[in-house]
GROMACS .gro file of C-alpha atoms in nm:
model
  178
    1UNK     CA    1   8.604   8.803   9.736
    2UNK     CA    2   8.696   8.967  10.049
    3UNK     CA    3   8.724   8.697  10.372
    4UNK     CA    4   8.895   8.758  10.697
    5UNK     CA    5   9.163   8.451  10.778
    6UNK     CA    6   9.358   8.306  11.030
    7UNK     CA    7   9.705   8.456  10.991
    8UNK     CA    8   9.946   8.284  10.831
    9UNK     CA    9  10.294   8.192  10.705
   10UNK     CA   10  10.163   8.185  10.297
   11UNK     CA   11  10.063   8.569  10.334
   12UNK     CA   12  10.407   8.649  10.390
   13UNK     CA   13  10.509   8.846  10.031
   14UNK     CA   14  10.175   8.979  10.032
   15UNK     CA   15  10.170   9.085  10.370
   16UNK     CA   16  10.473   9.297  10.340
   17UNK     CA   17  10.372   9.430  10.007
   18UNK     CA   18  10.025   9.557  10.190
   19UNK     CA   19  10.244   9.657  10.476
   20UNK     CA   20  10.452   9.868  10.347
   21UNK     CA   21  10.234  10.108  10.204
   22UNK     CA   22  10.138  10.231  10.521
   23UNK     CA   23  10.451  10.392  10.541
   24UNK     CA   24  10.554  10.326  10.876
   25UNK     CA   25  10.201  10.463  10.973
   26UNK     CA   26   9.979  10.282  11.269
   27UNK     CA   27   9.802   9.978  11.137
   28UNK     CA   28   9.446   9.929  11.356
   29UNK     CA   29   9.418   9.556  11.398
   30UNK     CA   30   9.739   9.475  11.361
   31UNK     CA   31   9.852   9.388  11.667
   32UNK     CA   32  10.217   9.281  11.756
   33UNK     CA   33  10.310   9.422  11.394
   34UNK     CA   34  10.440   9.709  11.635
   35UNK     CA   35  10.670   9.510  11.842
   36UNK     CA   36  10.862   9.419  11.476
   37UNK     CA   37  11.025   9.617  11.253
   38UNK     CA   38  10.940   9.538  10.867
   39UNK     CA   39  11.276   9.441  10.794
   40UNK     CA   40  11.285   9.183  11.082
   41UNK     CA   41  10.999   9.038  10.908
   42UNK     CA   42  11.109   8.988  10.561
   43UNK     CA   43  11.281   8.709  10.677
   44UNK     CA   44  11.104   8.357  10.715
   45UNK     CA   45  11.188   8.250  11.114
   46UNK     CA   46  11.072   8.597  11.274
   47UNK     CA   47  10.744   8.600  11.040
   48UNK     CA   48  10.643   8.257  11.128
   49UNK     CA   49  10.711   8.382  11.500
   50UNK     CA   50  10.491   8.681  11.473
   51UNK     CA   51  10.249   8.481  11.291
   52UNK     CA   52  10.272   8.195  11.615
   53UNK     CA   53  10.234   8.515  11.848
   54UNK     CA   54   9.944   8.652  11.698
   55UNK     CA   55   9.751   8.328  11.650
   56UNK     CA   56   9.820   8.239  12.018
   57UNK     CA   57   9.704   8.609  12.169
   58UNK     CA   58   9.338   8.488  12.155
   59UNK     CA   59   9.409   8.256  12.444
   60UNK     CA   60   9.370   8.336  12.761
   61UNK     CA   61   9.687   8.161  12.914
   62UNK     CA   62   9.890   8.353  12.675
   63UNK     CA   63  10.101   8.618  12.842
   64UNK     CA   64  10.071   8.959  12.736
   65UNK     CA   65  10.222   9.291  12.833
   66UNK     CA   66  10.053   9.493  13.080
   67UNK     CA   67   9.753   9.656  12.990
   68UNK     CA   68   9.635   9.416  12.658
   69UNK     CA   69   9.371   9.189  12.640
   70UNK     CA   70   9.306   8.865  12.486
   71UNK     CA   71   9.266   8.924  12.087
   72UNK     CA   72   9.162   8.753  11.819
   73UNK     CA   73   9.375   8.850  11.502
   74UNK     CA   74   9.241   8.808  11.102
   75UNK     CA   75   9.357   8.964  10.802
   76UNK     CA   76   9.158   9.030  10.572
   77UNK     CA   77   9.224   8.863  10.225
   78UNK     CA   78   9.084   8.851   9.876
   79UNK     CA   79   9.220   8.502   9.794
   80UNK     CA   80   9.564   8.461   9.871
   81UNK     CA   81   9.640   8.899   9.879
   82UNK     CA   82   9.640   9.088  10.200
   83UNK     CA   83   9.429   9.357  10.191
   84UNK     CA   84   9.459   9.465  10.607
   85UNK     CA   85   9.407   9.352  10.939
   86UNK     CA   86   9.155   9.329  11.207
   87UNK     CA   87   9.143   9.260  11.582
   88UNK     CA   88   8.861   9.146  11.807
   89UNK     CA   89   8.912   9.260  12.169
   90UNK     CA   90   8.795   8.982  12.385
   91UNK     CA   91   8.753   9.245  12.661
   92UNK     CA   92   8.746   9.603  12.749
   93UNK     CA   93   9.006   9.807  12.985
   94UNK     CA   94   8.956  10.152  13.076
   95UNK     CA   95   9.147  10.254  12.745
   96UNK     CA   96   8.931  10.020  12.497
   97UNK     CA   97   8.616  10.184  12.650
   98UNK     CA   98   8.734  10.493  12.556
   99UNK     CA   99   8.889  10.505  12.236
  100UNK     CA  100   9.014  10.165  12.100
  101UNK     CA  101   8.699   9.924  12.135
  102UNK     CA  102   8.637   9.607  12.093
  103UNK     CA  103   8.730   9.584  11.703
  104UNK     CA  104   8.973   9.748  11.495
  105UNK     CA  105   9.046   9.715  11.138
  106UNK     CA  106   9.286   9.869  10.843
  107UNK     CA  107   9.252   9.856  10.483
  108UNK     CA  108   9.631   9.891  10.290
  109UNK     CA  109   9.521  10.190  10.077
  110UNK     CA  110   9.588  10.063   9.741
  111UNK     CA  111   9.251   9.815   9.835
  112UNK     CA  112   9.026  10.159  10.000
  113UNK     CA  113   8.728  10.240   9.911
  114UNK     CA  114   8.600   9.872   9.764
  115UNK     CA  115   8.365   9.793  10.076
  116UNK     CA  116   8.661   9.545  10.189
  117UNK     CA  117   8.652   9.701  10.546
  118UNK     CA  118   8.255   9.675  10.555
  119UNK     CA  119   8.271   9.334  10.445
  120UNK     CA  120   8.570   9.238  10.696
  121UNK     CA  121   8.374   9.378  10.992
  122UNK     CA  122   8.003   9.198  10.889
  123UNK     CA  123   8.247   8.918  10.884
  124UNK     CA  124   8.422   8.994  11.230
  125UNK     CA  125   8.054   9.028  11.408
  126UNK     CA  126   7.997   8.671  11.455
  127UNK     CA  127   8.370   8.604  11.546
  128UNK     CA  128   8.307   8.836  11.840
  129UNK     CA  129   7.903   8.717  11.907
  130UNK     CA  130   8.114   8.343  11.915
  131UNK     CA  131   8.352   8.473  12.209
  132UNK     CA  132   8.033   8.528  12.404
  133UNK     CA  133   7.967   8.950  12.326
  134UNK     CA  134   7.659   9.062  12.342
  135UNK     CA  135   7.729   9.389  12.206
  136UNK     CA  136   8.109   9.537  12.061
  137UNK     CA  137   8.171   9.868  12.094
  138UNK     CA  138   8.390   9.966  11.791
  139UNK     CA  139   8.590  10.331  11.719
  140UNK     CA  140   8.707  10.571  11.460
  141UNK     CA  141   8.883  10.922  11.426
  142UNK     CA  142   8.654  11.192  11.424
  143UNK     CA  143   8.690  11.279  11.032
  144UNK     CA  144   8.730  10.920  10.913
  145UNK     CA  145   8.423  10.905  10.693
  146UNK     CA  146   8.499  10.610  10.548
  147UNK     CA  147   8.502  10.392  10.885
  148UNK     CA  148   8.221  10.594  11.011
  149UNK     CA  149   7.995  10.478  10.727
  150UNK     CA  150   8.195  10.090  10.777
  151UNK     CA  151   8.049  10.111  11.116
  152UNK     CA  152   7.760  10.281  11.053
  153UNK     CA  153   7.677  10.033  10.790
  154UNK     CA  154   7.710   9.747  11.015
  155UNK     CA  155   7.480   9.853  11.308
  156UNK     CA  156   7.687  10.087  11.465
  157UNK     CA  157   7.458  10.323  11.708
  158UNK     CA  158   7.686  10.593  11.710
  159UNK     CA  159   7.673  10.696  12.155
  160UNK     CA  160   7.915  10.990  12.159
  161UNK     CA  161   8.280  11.098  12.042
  162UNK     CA  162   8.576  11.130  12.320
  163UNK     CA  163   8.955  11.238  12.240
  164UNK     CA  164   8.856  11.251  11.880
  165UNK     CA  165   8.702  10.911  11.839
  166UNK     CA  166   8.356  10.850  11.794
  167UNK     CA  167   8.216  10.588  11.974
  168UNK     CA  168   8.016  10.326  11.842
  169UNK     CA  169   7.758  10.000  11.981
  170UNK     CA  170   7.671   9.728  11.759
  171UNK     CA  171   7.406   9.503  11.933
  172UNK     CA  172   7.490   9.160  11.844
  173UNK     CA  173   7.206   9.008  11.929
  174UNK     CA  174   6.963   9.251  11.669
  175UNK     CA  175   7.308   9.284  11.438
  176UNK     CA  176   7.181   9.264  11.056
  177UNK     CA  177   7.526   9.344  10.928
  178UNK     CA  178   7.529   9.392  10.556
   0.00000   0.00000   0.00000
């Protein structure tokens, strides 16, 4: 059954296997994965670090580069095997508005097309009503049709498409998500 947890240390196999089958690829939701290389992170000590860094980017003391906002990081699990990642935004900046939003997800493809992403982000909706949202304004590429219907299938009032991405509100208050 697909769930969305708090990262940690015991995904660590399981989270490079689903890693590295993006390919080197951008990850949505992922987060610091960036600032790491994979091979870095085979090894225990840096893992557990990026684990402690993502865990502790939800809080607002944290420092963060210039330009990111307060996130709150899950990966999205069927038991103990990652199946992706997800971020919820705490706030907007001028780039968010326009093409990243408030949440972003990924799905390793060997787990696509189950309805783990749909089920990730009807999971992720009361994360973000919980850090006081009112509405989330969530994003895709232009010919993703899979995320569209994810978002789509959640709520998502689809407002208009800029830079490629469309552009999606889900209303948290009147959110029904599936």
């Amino acid at each position: 059954m697909t769930s969305l947890a708090v990262p940690h240390t015991r995904f660590h196999a399981s989270w490079l296997a689903g890693t590295s089958e993006f390919d080197g690829a951008h990850l949505d939701g992922a987060g610091l994965a960036e600032d790491y290389s994979l091979d870095a992170l085979r090894a225990a000590e840096p893992f557990r670090q990026f684990v402690d860094a993502l865990v502790a980017d939800a809080l607002p003391a944290t420092k963060r580069p210039a330009g990111y906002v307060p996130c709150t990081y899950r990966w999205i699990v069927d038991g103990e095997t990652f199946l992706g990642s997800l971020a919820i935004r705490h706030e907007l900046n001028d780039f968010l508005l326009e093409e990243g939003g408030h949440i972003g997800y990924s799905v390793r493809p060997s787990a696509r097309r189950r309805g783990h992403a749909r089920q990730a982000l009807s999971q992720a909706l009361p994360l973000a009503r919980g850090h006081g949202m009112e509405r989330v304004l969530i994003t895709c590429d232009e010919d993703n049709i899979g995320s569209r219907a994810t978002i789509e299938g959640n709520g998502g009032i689809w407002e208009d498409s800029r830079n490629g991405k469309r552009r999606y509100w889900i209303d948290l208050a009147a959110s029904t998500a599936a």
